[in-house]
Structures are given as structure tokens and as C-alpha cells.
mmCIF file of C-alpha atoms and ligand atoms in Angstrom:
data_model
loop_
_atom_site.group_PDB
_atom_site.id
_atom_site.type_symbol
_atom_site.label_atom_id
_atom_site.label_comp_id
_atom_site.label_asym_id
_atom_site.label_seq_id
_atom_site.Cartn_x
_atom_site.Cartn_y
_atom_site.Cartn_z
ATOM 1 C CA THR A 1 29.654 -7.618 -23.090
ATOM 2 C CA ASP A 2 25.937 -7.785 -22.286
ATOM 3 C CA ALA A 3 26.261 -11.467 -21.406
ATOM 4 C CA GLN A 4 28.952 -10.605 -18.837
ATOM 5 C CA TYR A 5 26.840 -7.824 -17.350
ATOM 6 C CA GLN A 6 23.897 -10.215 -17.141
ATOM 7 C CA GLN A 7 26.072 -12.849 -15.465
ATOM 8 C CA HIS A 8 27.350 -10.322 -12.943
ATOM 9 C CA PHE A 9 23.758 -9.236 -12.184
ATOM 10 C CA ASP A 10 22.580 -12.858 -11.813
ATOM 11 C CA ASP A 11 25.498 -13.596 -9.470
ATOM 12 C CA LYS A 12 24.602 -10.641 -7.250
ATOM 13 C CA ILE A 13 20.952 -11.698 -7.074
ATOM 14 C CA ALA A 14 22.039 -15.251 -6.193
ATOM 15 C CA ALA A 15 24.400 -13.959 -3.475
ATOM 16 C CA ASP A 16 21.780 -11.555 -2.019
ATOM 17 C CA ILE A 17 23.919 -8.508 -2.855
ATOM 18 C CA SER A 18 21.628 -5.573 -3.465
ATOM 19 C CA ILE A 19 21.391 -3.917 -6.860
ATOM 20 C CA GLU A 20 22.101 -0.182 -6.689
ATOM 21 C CA ALA A 21 20.945 2.689 -8.902
ATOM 22 C CA LYS A 22 24.119 2.942 -10.989
ATOM 23 C CA ASP A 23 24.578 -0.829 -11.435
ATOM 24 C CA TRP A 24 23.786 -2.505 -14.717
ATOM 25 C CA MET A 25 20.401 -4.222 -14.642
ATOM 26 C CA PRO A 26 18.207 -5.908 -17.261
ATOM 27 C CA ASP A 27 15.711 -3.490 -18.740
ATOM 28 C CA ALA A 28 12.797 -5.731 -17.759
ATOM 29 C CA TYR A 29 13.968 -5.624 -14.099
ATOM 30 C CA ARG A 30 14.112 -1.825 -14.250
ATOM 31 C CA GLN A 31 10.669 -1.543 -15.857
ATOM 32 C CA ASN A 32 9.115 -3.986 -13.403
ATOM 33 C CA LEU A 33 10.483 -1.989 -10.468
ATOM 34 C CA ILE A 34 9.250 1.322 -11.898
ATOM 35 C CA ARG A 35 5.811 -0.310 -12.216
ATOM 36 C CA GLN A 36 5.716 -1.694 -8.674
ATOM 37 C CA ILE A 37 7.401 1.212 -6.864
ATOM 38 C CA GLY A 38 5.342 3.726 -8.864
ATOM 39 C CA GLN A 39 2.076 1.968 -7.956
ATOM 40 C CA HIS A 40 3.230 1.767 -4.375
ATOM 41 C CA ALA A 41 3.958 5.537 -4.314
ATOM 42 C CA HIS A 42 0.563 6.330 -5.876
ATOM 43 C CA SER A 43 -1.122 4.141 -3.231
ATOM 44 C CA GLU A 44 0.466 6.172 -0.455
ATOM 45 C CA VAL A 45 -0.767 9.499 -1.789
ATOM 46 C CA VAL A 46 -4.223 8.307 -2.874
ATOM 47 C CA GLY A 47 -4.420 6.489 0.468
ATOM 48 C CA MET A 48 -4.397 9.854 2.235
ATOM 49 C CA LEU A 49 -7.902 10.622 0.941
ATOM 50 C CA PRO A 50 -10.147 8.128 2.788
ATOM 51 C CA GLU A 51 -8.645 9.068 6.161
ATOM 52 C CA ALA A 52 -8.390 12.791 5.439
ATOM 53 C CA ASN A 53 -12.168 12.600 5.019
ATOM 54 C CA TRP A 54 -12.429 12.246 8.828
ATOM 55 C CA LEU A 55 -9.793 14.770 9.967
ATOM 56 C CA THR A 56 -12.344 17.486 10.651
ATOM 57 C CA ARG A 57 -14.673 15.051 12.407
ATOM 58 C CA ALA A 58 -12.294 13.126 14.682
ATOM 59 C CA PRO A 59 -14.046 12.605 18.034
ATOM 60 C CA THR A 60 -11.365 14.274 20.211
ATOM 61 C CA LEU A 61 -8.430 16.647 19.759
ATOM 62 C CA ARG A 62 -6.030 13.795 20.577
ATOM 63 C CA ARG A 63 -7.516 11.535 17.885
ATOM 64 C CA LYS A 64 -7.369 14.423 15.432
ATOM 65 C CA ALA A 65 -3.700 15.176 16.144
ATOM 66 C CA VAL A 66 -2.770 11.494 15.819
ATOM 67 C CA LEU A 67 -4.697 11.077 12.561
ATOM 68 C CA LEU A 68 -3.169 14.241 11.137
ATOM 69 C CA ALA A 69 0.312 12.867 11.886
ATOM 70 C CA LYS A 70 -0.563 9.560 10.228
ATOM 71 C CA VAL A 71 -1.956 11.142 7.052
ATOM 72 C CA GLN A 72 1.127 13.353 6.855
ATOM 73 C CA ASP A 73 3.350 10.259 7.185
ATOM 74 C CA GLU A 74 1.598 8.756 4.147
ATOM 75 C CA ALA A 75 2.585 11.815 2.089
ATOM 76 C CA GLY A 76 6.171 11.293 3.264
ATOM 77 C CA HIS A 77 6.026 7.616 2.230
ATOM 78 C CA GLY A 78 4.848 8.699 -1.203
ATOM 79 C CA LEU A 79 7.864 11.027 -1.462
ATOM 80 C CA TYR A 80 10.412 8.340 -0.454
ATOM 81 C CA LEU A 81 8.880 5.982 -2.997
ATOM 82 C CA TYR A 82 8.761 8.519 -5.847
ATOM 83 C CA SER A 83 12.434 9.231 -5.108
ATOM 84 C CA ALA A 84 13.226 5.499 -5.172
ATOM 85 C CA ALA A 85 11.420 5.202 -8.522
ATOM 86 C CA GLU A 86 13.373 8.175 -9.903
ATOM 87 C CA THR A 87 16.682 6.419 -9.180
ATOM 88 C CA LEU A 88 15.610 4.011 -11.948
ATOM 89 C CA GLY A 89 15.505 6.820 -14.493
ATOM 90 C CA CYS A 90 11.782 7.556 -14.707
ATOM 91 C CA SER A 91 10.430 11.054 -14.192
ATOM 92 C CA ARG A 92 8.197 11.639 -11.181
ATOM 93 C CA GLN A 93 5.936 13.926 -13.163
ATOM 94 C CA ASP A 94 5.508 11.315 -15.883
ATOM 95 C CA ILE A 95 4.428 8.510 -13.562
ATOM 96 C CA TYR A 96 2.241 10.874 -11.527
ATOM 97 C CA GLN A 97 0.501 11.983 -14.714
ATOM 98 C CA LYS A 98 -0.047 8.344 -15.669
ATOM 99 C CA MET A 99 -1.786 7.809 -12.332
ATOM 100 C CA LEU A 100 -3.966 10.904 -12.881
ATOM 101 C CA ASP A 101 -4.843 9.605 -16.352
ATOM 102 C CA GLY A 102 -5.829 6.207 -14.948
ATOM 103 C CA LYS A 103 -2.925 4.539 -16.804
ATOM 104 C CA MET A 104 -1.058 3.466 -13.686
ATOM 105 C CA LYS A 105 -2.654 1.669 -10.775
ATOM 106 C CA TYR A 106 -2.819 2.259 -7.032
ATOM 107 C CA SER A 107 -4.022 -0.122 -4.337
ATOM 108 C CA SER A 108 -7.617 -1.310 -4.699
ATOM 109 C CA ILE A 109 -8.264 -0.733 -0.983
ATOM 110 C CA PHE A 110 -8.444 3.047 -1.352
ATOM 111 C CA ASN A 111 -11.461 2.796 -3.636
ATOM 112 C CA TYR A 112 -13.771 1.996 -0.730
ATOM 113 C CA PRO A 113 -15.556 4.769 1.170
ATOM 114 C CA THR A 114 -14.989 5.702 4.834
ATOM 115 C CA LEU A 115 -18.530 6.010 6.163
ATOM 116 C CA ASN A 116 -17.927 6.532 9.870
ATOM 117 C CA TRP A 117 -15.270 6.931 12.549
ATOM 118 C CA ALA A 118 -14.970 3.170 13.100
ATOM 119 C CA ASP A 119 -13.681 2.903 9.509
ATOM 120 C CA ILE A 120 -10.695 5.053 10.447
ATOM 121 C CA GLY A 121 -9.724 2.739 13.319
ATOM 122 C CA VAL A 122 -10.219 -0.286 11.079
ATOM 123 C CA ILE A 123 -8.056 1.215 8.312
ATOM 124 C CA GLY A 124 -5.198 1.802 10.749
ATOM 125 C CA TRP A 125 -5.529 -1.666 12.233
ATOM 126 C CA LEU A 126 -6.278 -3.790 9.156
ATOM 127 C CA VAL A 127 -5.065 -1.781 6.134
ATOM 128 C CA ASP A 128 -1.805 -0.700 7.766
ATOM 129 C CA GLY A 129 -1.540 -4.175 9.309
ATOM 130 C CA ALA A 130 -1.741 -5.712 5.826
ATOM 131 C CA ALA A 131 0.665 -3.091 4.459
ATOM 132 C CA ILE A 132 3.233 -4.031 7.130
ATOM 133 C CA VAL A 133 3.088 -7.747 6.316
ATOM 134 C CA ASN A 134 3.688 -6.927 2.642
ATOM 135 C CA GLN A 135 6.343 -4.268 3.298
ATOM 136 C CA VAL A 136 8.394 -6.154 5.896
ATOM 137 C CA ALA A 137 9.025 -8.682 3.127
ATOM 138 C CA LEU A 138 9.987 -5.845 0.764
ATOM 139 C CA CYS A 139 12.690 -4.628 3.203
ATOM 140 C CA ARG A 140 14.708 -7.502 1.699
ATOM 141 C CA ALA A 141 13.893 -6.641 -1.930
ATOM 142 C CA SER A 142 16.920 -6.924 -4.204
ATOM 143 C CA TYR A 143 16.828 -3.263 -5.276
ATOM 144 C CA GLY A 144 18.660 -1.283 -2.575
ATOM 145 C CA PRO A 145 16.861 2.089 -2.759
ATOM 146 C CA TYR A 146 13.437 0.375 -2.550
ATOM 147 C CA ALA A 147 14.465 -1.925 0.306
ATOM 148 C CA ARG A 148 15.936 0.957 2.331
ATOM 149 C CA ALA A 149 12.829 3.121 1.852
ATOM 150 C CA MET A 150 10.787 0.200 3.194
ATOM 151 C CA VAL A 151 12.714 0.067 6.484
ATOM 152 C CA LYS A 152 11.698 3.574 7.518
ATOM 153 C CA ILE A 153 8.196 3.158 6.132
ATOM 154 C CA CYS A 154 7.670 -0.028 8.161
ATOM 155 C CA LYS A 155 8.629 1.729 11.394
ATOM 156 C CA GLU A 156 6.030 4.401 10.738
ATOM 157 C CA GLU A 157 3.422 1.848 9.639
ATOM 158 C CA SER A 158 3.845 0.097 12.990
ATOM 159 C CA PHE A 159 2.833 3.304 14.729
ATOM 160 C CA HIS A 160 -0.135 3.582 12.340
ATOM 161 C CA GLN A 161 -1.237 0.039 13.049
ATOM 162 C CA ARG A 162 -1.008 0.572 16.807
ATOM 163 C CA GLN A 163 -2.999 3.813 16.655
ATOM 164 C CA GLY A 164 -5.679 1.969 14.670
ATOM 165 C CA TYR A 165 -5.817 -0.907 17.122
ATOM 166 C CA GLU A 166 -5.962 1.487 20.055
ATOM 167 C CA ALA A 167 -8.906 3.302 18.450
ATOM 168 C CA VAL A 168 -10.799 0.055 17.762
ATOM 169 C CA MET A 169 -10.061 -1.203 21.305
ATOM 170 C CA ALA A 170 -11.776 1.890 22.691
ATOM 171 C CA MET A 171 -14.831 1.189 20.537
ATOM 172 C CA ALA A 172 -14.857 -2.511 21.419
ATOM 173 C CA LYS A 173 -15.077 -1.528 25.108
ATOM 174 C CA GLY A 174 -17.766 1.083 24.405
ATOM 175 C CA SER A 175 -21.546 1.139 24.098
ATOM 176 C CA GLU A 176 -23.574 -1.431 22.130
ATOM 177 C CA GLN A 177 -23.868 1.158 19.379
ATOM 178 C CA GLN A 178 -20.096 1.607 19.187
ATOM 179 C CA LYS A 179 -19.565 -2.156 19.077
ATOM 180 C CA ALA A 180 -22.098 -2.442 16.264
ATOM 181 C CA MET A 181 -20.356 0.343 14.319
ATOM 182 C CA LEU A 182 -17.025 -1.423 14.720
ATOM 183 C CA GLN A 183 -18.404 -4.777 13.593
ATOM 184 C CA ASP A 184 -19.991 -3.099 10.572
ATOM 185 C CA ALA A 185 -16.661 -1.472 9.616
ATOM 186 C CA ILE A 186 -14.858 -4.832 9.962
ATOM 187 C CA ASN A 187 -17.549 -6.499 7.825
ATOM 188 C CA ARG A 188 -17.054 -3.965 5.022
ATOM 189 C CA PHE A 189 -13.232 -3.856 5.102
ATOM 190 C CA TRP A 190 -12.331 -7.504 5.795
ATOM 191 C CA TRP A 191 -12.512 -8.875 2.243
ATOM 192 C CA PRO A 192 -11.110 -5.766 0.511
ATOM 193 C CA VAL A 193 -8.112 -5.934 2.899
ATOM 194 C CA LEU A 194 -7.453 -9.565 1.921
ATOM 195 C CA MET A 195 -7.525 -8.392 -1.718
ATOM 196 C CA MET A 196 -4.679 -5.920 -1.050
ATOM 197 C CA PHE A 197 -2.237 -8.841 -1.354
ATOM 198 C CA GLY A 198 -3.143 -9.182 -5.031
ATOM 199 C CA PRO A 199 -4.562 -12.037 -7.103
ATOM 200 C CA SER A 200 -4.021 -15.656 -6.081
ATOM 201 C CA ASP A 201 -0.647 -17.173 -6.962
ATOM 202 C CA THR A 202 -2.225 -19.109 -9.833
ATOM 203 C CA ASP A 203 -3.417 -15.831 -11.378
ATOM 204 C CA SER A 204 -0.518 -13.440 -10.667
ATOM 205 C CA PRO A 205 1.337 -12.666 -13.910
ATOM 206 C CA HIS A 206 4.311 -10.850 -12.314
ATOM 207 C CA SER A 207 4.999 -13.148 -9.360
ATOM 208 C CA ALA A 208 7.282 -15.773 -10.878
ATOM 209 C CA GLN A 209 9.697 -13.254 -12.404
ATOM 210 C CA SER A 210 9.578 -10.895 -9.398
ATOM 211 C CA MET A 211 10.373 -13.802 -7.066
ATOM 212 C CA ALA A 212 13.221 -14.975 -9.300
ATOM 213 C CA TRP A 213 14.650 -11.449 -9.150
ATOM 214 C CA LYS A 214 14.069 -11.396 -5.367
ATOM 215 C CA ILE A 215 11.971 -8.247 -5.575
ATOM 216 C CA LYS A 216 9.185 -10.278 -3.987
ATOM 217 C CA ARG A 217 10.389 -12.687 -1.298
ATOM 218 C CA HIS A 218 7.011 -14.316 -0.642
ATOM 219 C CA SER A 219 4.040 -14.979 -2.879
ATOM 220 C CA ASN A 220 0.751 -13.065 -2.669
ATOM 221 C CA ASP A 221 -1.010 -16.059 -1.041
ATOM 222 C CA GLU A 222 1.778 -16.632 1.501
ATOM 223 C CA LEU A 223 1.587 -13.031 2.704
ATOM 224 C CA ARG A 224 -2.224 -13.085 2.754
ATOM 225 C CA GLN A 225 -2.090 -16.214 4.939
ATOM 226 C CA LYS A 226 0.424 -14.593 7.276
ATOM 227 C CA PHE A 227 -1.856 -11.576 7.661
ATOM 228 C CA VAL A 228 -4.882 -13.758 8.481
ATOM 229 C CA ASP A 229 -2.829 -15.736 11.020
ATOM 230 C CA ASN A 230 -1.668 -12.501 12.685
ATOM 231 C CA THR A 231 -5.072 -10.865 12.701
ATOM 232 C CA VAL A 232 -7.597 -13.489 13.853
ATOM 233 C CA PRO A 233 -6.289 -13.478 17.458
ATOM 234 C CA GLN A 234 -6.591 -9.656 17.446
ATOM 235 C CA LEU A 235 -10.197 -9.922 16.212
ATOM 236 C CA GLU A 236 -10.942 -12.392 19.001
ATOM 237 C CA ALA A 237 -9.301 -10.180 21.629
ATOM 238 C CA LEU A 238 -11.686 -7.401 20.563
ATOM 239 C CA GLY A 239 -14.703 -9.725 20.811
ATOM 240 C CA MET A 240 -15.392 -9.122 17.110
ATOM 241 C CA SER A 241 -15.727 -11.511 14.165
ATOM 242 C CA ALA A 242 -14.856 -11.660 10.472
ATOM 243 C CA PRO A 243 -17.630 -11.905 7.855
ATOM 244 C CA ASP A 244 -16.427 -15.350 6.780
ATOM 245 C CA ALA A 245 -18.269 -18.534 7.818
ATOM 246 C CA ASP A 246 -15.319 -20.648 6.630
ATOM 247 C CA LEU A 247 -12.735 -18.950 8.837
ATOM 248 C CA ALA A 248 -11.393 -21.631 11.210
ATOM 249 C CA TRP A 249 -8.183 -22.755 12.880
ATOM 250 C CA ASP A 250 -6.640 -25.743 11.147
ATOM 251 C CA GLU A 251 -4.586 -27.730 13.624
ATOM 252 C CA ALA A 252 -2.907 -29.865 10.975
ATOM 253 C CA SER A 253 -1.412 -26.966 8.987
ATOM 254 C CA GLY A 254 -1.031 -24.555 11.914
ATOM 255 C CA HIS A 255 -2.887 -21.855 9.964
ATOM 256 C CA TYR A 256 -6.339 -20.306 9.840
ATOM 257 C CA ARG A 257 -8.317 -21.501 6.836
ATOM 258 C CA PHE A 258 -10.513 -18.882 5.191
ATOM 259 C CA GLY A 259 -13.207 -18.697 2.529
ATOM 260 C CA GLU A 260 -12.861 -17.978 -1.186
ATOM 261 C CA ILE A 261 -12.210 -14.347 -2.112
ATOM 262 C CA ASP A 262 -14.564 -12.770 -4.653
ATOM 263 C CA TRP A 263 -11.924 -12.251 -7.335
ATOM 264 C CA SER A 264 -14.389 -10.597 -9.687
ATOM 265 C CA GLU A 265 -14.684 -7.743 -7.169
ATOM 266 C CA LEU A 266 -10.886 -7.246 -7.121
ATOM 267 C CA HIS A 267 -10.761 -7.254 -10.914
ATOM 268 C CA GLU A 268 -13.591 -4.720 -11.171
ATOM 269 C CA VAL A 269 -11.894 -2.350 -8.701
ATOM 270 C CA ILE A 270 -8.513 -2.710 -10.440
ATOM 271 C CA LYS A 271 -10.159 -1.912 -13.782
ATOM 272 C CA GLY A 272 -11.428 1.376 -12.339
ATOM 273 C CA ARG A 273 -14.980 0.336 -11.533
ATOM 274 C CA GLY A 274 -14.857 0.313 -7.727
ATOM 275 C CA GLN A 275 -17.098 2.447 -5.523
ATOM 276 C CA CYS A 276 -14.737 5.433 -5.262
ATOM 277 C CA ASN A 277 -12.307 5.149 -8.212
ATOM 278 C CA HIS A 278 -13.824 8.116 -9.985
ATOM 279 C CA GLU A 279 -13.998 10.263 -6.828
ATOM 280 C CA ARG A 280 -10.373 9.507 -5.858
ATOM 281 C CA LEU A 281 -8.941 10.440 -9.257
ATOM 282 C CA GLN A 282 -11.118 13.551 -9.397
ATOM 283 C CA ALA A 283 -9.764 14.656 -6.014
ATOM 284 C CA LYS A 284 -6.146 14.095 -7.116
ATOM 285 C CA ARG A 285 -6.678 15.911 -10.452
ATOM 286 C CA ARG A 286 -8.273 18.846 -8.670
ATOM 287 C CA ALA A 287 -5.398 19.034 -6.167
ATOM 288 C CA TRP A 288 -2.892 18.949 -9.054
ATOM 289 C CA ASP A 289 -4.678 21.746 -10.941
ATOM 290 C CA GLU A 290 -5.250 23.881 -7.869
ATOM 291 C CA GLY A 291 -1.602 23.476 -6.841
ATOM 292 C CA ALA A 292 -0.306 24.798 -10.192
ATOM 293 C CA TRP A 293 0.355 28.269 -8.750
ATOM 294 C CA VAL A 294 2.546 26.778 -6.004
ATOM 295 C CA ARG A 295 4.675 24.885 -8.552
ATOM 296 C CA GLU A 296 4.930 27.972 -10.766
ATOM 297 C CA GLY A 297 5.873 30.133 -7.782
ATOM 298 C CA ALA A 298 8.537 27.679 -6.634
ATOM 299 C CA LEU A 299 10.025 27.500 -10.151
ATOM 300 C CA ALA A 300 10.025 31.301 -10.495
ATOM 301 C CA HIS A 301 11.724 31.608 -7.100
ATOM 302 C CA ALA A 302 14.376 29.031 -8.051
ATOM 303 C CA ALA A 303 15.008 30.807 -11.390
ATOM 304 C CA LYS A 304 15.364 34.165 -9.630
ATOM 305 C CA ASN A 305 17.840 32.693 -7.123
ATOM 306 C CA THR A 306 19.905 31.177 -9.941
ATOM 307 C CA SER A 307 20.035 34.461 -11.877
ATOM 308 C CA THR A 308 21.007 36.421 -8.726
ATOM 309 C CA ALA A 309 23.764 33.912 -7.957
ATOM 310 C CA ALA A 310 25.103 34.267 -11.509
HETATM 311 N N1 FAQ B 1 -4.766 -3.201 -6.065
HETATM 312 O O1 FAQ B 1 1.004 -10.075 -10.899
HETATM 313 P P1 FAQ B 1 0.450 -9.370 -9.742
HETATM 314 C C1 FAQ B 1 -0.243 1.486 1.628
HETATM 315 C C2 FAQ B 1 -2.316 -5.437 -9.961
HETATM 316 S S1 FAQ B 1 -0.372 -0.189 1.347
HETATM 317 C C3 FAQ B 1 -4.494 -2.702 -7.285
HETATM 318 O O2 FAQ B 1 0.234 -10.162 -8.497
HETATM 319 P P2 FAQ B 1 2.571 -7.827 -8.433
HETATM 320 C C4 FAQ B 1 -0.080 1.976 3.050
HETATM 321 C C5 FAQ B 1 -0.823 -5.461 -10.148
HETATM 322 O O3 FAQ B 1 -0.271 -4.201 -9.905
HETATM 323 C C6 FAQ B 1 -0.878 -0.426 -0.354
HETATM 324 N N2 FAQ B 1 -3.799 -3.405 -8.222
HETATM 325 O O4 FAQ B 1 1.341 -8.054 -9.432
HETATM 326 C C7 FAQ B 1 -1.151 2.915 3.433
HETATM 327 C C8 FAQ B 1 -0.701 -5.925 -11.563
HETATM 328 O O5 FAQ B 1 -1.056 -4.855 -12.454
HETATM 329 P P3 FAQ B 1 -0.078 -4.319 -13.674
HETATM 330 C C9 FAQ B 1 0.229 -0.278 -1.345
HETATM 331 C C10 FAQ B 1 -3.377 -4.635 -7.875
HETATM 332 O O6 FAQ B 1 3.020 -6.438 -8.604
HETATM 333 C C11 FAQ B 1 -2.062 2.563 4.414
HETATM 334 C C12 FAQ B 1 -1.825 -6.943 -11.667
HETATM 335 O O7 FAQ B 1 -2.768 -6.574 -10.671
HETATM 336 N N3 FAQ B 1 1.221 -1.300 -1.217
HETATM 337 O O8 FAQ B 1 -0.288 2.181 0.677
HETATM 338 C C13 FAQ B 1 -3.613 -5.193 -6.617
HETATM 339 O O9 FAQ B 1 3.565 -8.911 -8.586
HETATM 340 C C14 FAQ B 1 -3.084 3.428 4.803
HETATM 341 C C15 FAQ B 1 -1.365 -8.373 -11.473
HETATM 342 O O10 FAQ B 1 -0.945 -8.650 -10.117
HETATM 343 C C16 FAQ B 1 1.944 -1.739 -2.275
HETATM 344 O O11 FAQ B 1 1.759 -1.289 -3.390
HETATM 345 C C17 FAQ B 1 -4.351 -4.427 -5.687
HETATM 346 N N4 FAQ B 1 -4.639 -4.888 -4.460
HETATM 347 O O12 FAQ B 1 1.928 -8.017 -6.970
HETATM 348 C C18 FAQ B 1 -1.253 4.191 2.863
HETATM 349 C C19 FAQ B 1 2.982 -2.783 -1.970
HETATM 350 N N5 FAQ B 1 -3.067 -6.432 -6.589
HETATM 351 O O13 FAQ B 1 1.034 -3.594 -13.010
HETATM 352 C C20 FAQ B 1 -2.287 5.065 3.240
HETATM 353 C C21 FAQ B 1 3.946 -2.998 -3.103
HETATM 354 C C22 FAQ B 1 -2.508 -6.640 -7.793
HETATM 355 O O14 FAQ B 1 0.379 -5.527 -14.425
HETATM 356 C C23 FAQ B 1 -3.205 4.679 4.216
HETATM 357 N N6 FAQ B 1 3.402 -3.807 -4.150
HETATM 358 N N7 FAQ B 1 -2.708 -5.569 -8.575
HETATM 359 O O15 FAQ B 1 -0.922 -3.381 -14.480
HETATM 360 C C24 FAQ B 1 3.383 -5.170 -4.142
HETATM 361 O O16 FAQ B 1 3.825 -5.804 -3.201
HETATM 362 C C25 FAQ B 1 2.837 -5.866 -5.370
HETATM 363 O O17 FAQ B 1 2.800 -4.948 -6.428
HETATM 364 C C26 FAQ B 1 1.427 -6.513 -5.155
HETATM 365 C C27 FAQ B 1 0.945 -7.123 -6.479
HETATM 366 C C28 FAQ B 1 1.505 -7.617 -4.107
HETATM 367 C C29 FAQ B 1 0.391 -5.456 -4.732
#
């Protein structure tokens, strides 16, 4: 009976046994995972755009080759995640279309522009750094295909974070102009990166249920705090600062305290009114339309192969 299936599912969650694609699961669990994994996949592919903007202008051939590899990895992450979402019974084309129509979200961070080369280093260091903190926790998510995709993704994100830090280290040791560019990039990205972890725990509608289902293992605020604790020593090592007068070490709690996030900005960006929302969706719609001939060609080729085989 349904009650027995539910009990079996609850027992597995309690015992930390992962839920697999063919296992029975409550419909709300399935829908919540399609939502989160789908948004995560969209973030990976939209996230290629801000960095791709600098591929043709990377300062050296080495930086260009490294950045090209990173952007390509993001496409791969999108593919693992779309595949993980498909194991839940949704169609990839359907959720992709929802993203193109603005009906499904992707991470707010990719709606900010990349104005100069320092932004690319800062994205690798801070954006991938934040992504790792969030995704390491997701390696223990209760849904097996999602958790396993996260393991490989985290390994690649570590390389991304290191390449970003290496690029910002070079700038931090450079001319006064380079240092100023780096500080400016940090000033623009710092708060948006903190917003990647989502709304505060008191304002996060999905958190309680997702934590009960062990999809999320830590709350949005816990992960945000962990990121700040990891990152402030790196900022100091670079001789740079965060644009936050309230940022300070708190001996009693053993954490860095930081100022209040401008939640209205996060809500505006999530609603589609960030600086680059329109541009990002336009770029993805154009790529989809201009790639139609490739999809048609691939389908025609597959059909021809099938008819020859028969
Ligand atoms: N942006 O109740 P909650 C990367 C939405 S890293 C946009 O707290 P939840 C790597 C949320 O979806 C970035 N929307 O939701 C890379 C929900 O909307 P809904 C991607 C946000 O799910 C680096 C509503 O607000 N990583 O791509 C944001 O429990 C460089 C209420 O929020 C992931 O997606 C936001 N920042 O917690 C690639 C990680 N925050 O669905 C290229 C997986 C919240 O009700 C270059 N996702 N919302 O319409 C998660 O861990 C979770 O979904 C959270 C949000 C923590 C993002």
C-alpha cells in the first residue's frame, strides 16, 4: 500500500540509504528534486556566458587555454545534471524550454556583468568557491544520482577555484592599477556571491522540507557562514578587503561576523530584473534557435542509421 511505500522511504531516509531512480518516492520529493536539479543544471549552462565573454581577450595563451577548459567543464556539469534530472522522469527539453521562457530559475550570480579580466579571476575564486561549499554538502544528498553527479563536479570545481585564485594572486602582486582592478572586482562580486546561498533561513520556503528529506544537509545561512569563514583569510593573504564595514572576527563564536545582505537586490534579480537577466536569456534563446540545424541533422542521421539497420 502507499502507506507501506511511504514507511519504507522514510526508513531509508532515516538510515541514510540513498534513494535511487527506480525506487518509490513521494511525488513532492520528486518534484522538489526536479526543481532544484533543473535550476542547478540551468545555472551551469547560463554560467558559461559571463566567462565566455573574456575567452577572446584572455591576457595570455595559457590563461586562455585554462579558461576554455573551465567553461567547457561547466557545459559538462550541465549535462550531468540534466541527466540526473531526467532520471526523475522529466524531459530535458521541457525543463530547458522553461528556463528559456523565464519560468525556471538559474543562479542569481550569473546576472551580473564581467567588466574586466579581474572579474574572471574573482569568479573562479569566489563564485566557484561558493559553489564548492554548497556542492560538497550536496554530495551527501539523499537522491543517489544527484549526489554522485556532485562528486565529480566538486573535483572539477576545485580546479576552477584554484585557477581563479592563481589568477587573482598574480594581480595582487602586480602594478597599482592591477591591484585596483582586483579590489574593484571583489567590491562588485562580494555581496552577489553571498546571495548565491539563497535567502536567509527565516525566509527560505523550501529549506525545512528539503532538510527533512536530507536533500539539503545544511541550511542556507550555515553554508554562507562557512564560505565567509573560508574566504576571509584568503582575502587577507591577497592584501585585499571586502566591501563590508561590519566584517570582523568574533572570538566567542569562532566565526567571522558580517553585515546585513541587501535582500531586496536578491529578490529583484531572482524575479528577472537584474543587470543581465535579459541579455543572458537572449543569448541562450539565440543559441537554441541557431543550433536547430544541428539537432535536425543529428535526428536525420539517427533516423537514416535506424532505417539502414532495419
Ligand atoms: N539565485 O527556499 P529556498 C554553479 C530561489 S553554482 C536564484 O532557499 P532552495 C557553478 C530558489 O530556487 C550555482 N534563485 O530554495 C558555476 C527558490 O525558488 P523556487 C548553482 C535562488 O532550493 C560556477 C526560492 O528562491 N548552484 O553553477 C537563489 O531550498 C561558475 C526560495 O529559496 C546550485 O544551484 C539564487 N541565488 O535553496 C558555473 C546549487 N537562491 O524554486 C559556471 C543547488 C534561492 O521556489 C561558472 N541548489 N533561489 O521558484 C541549491 O543548493 C538550492 O537550490 C539553493 C536554494 C541553496 C540555491
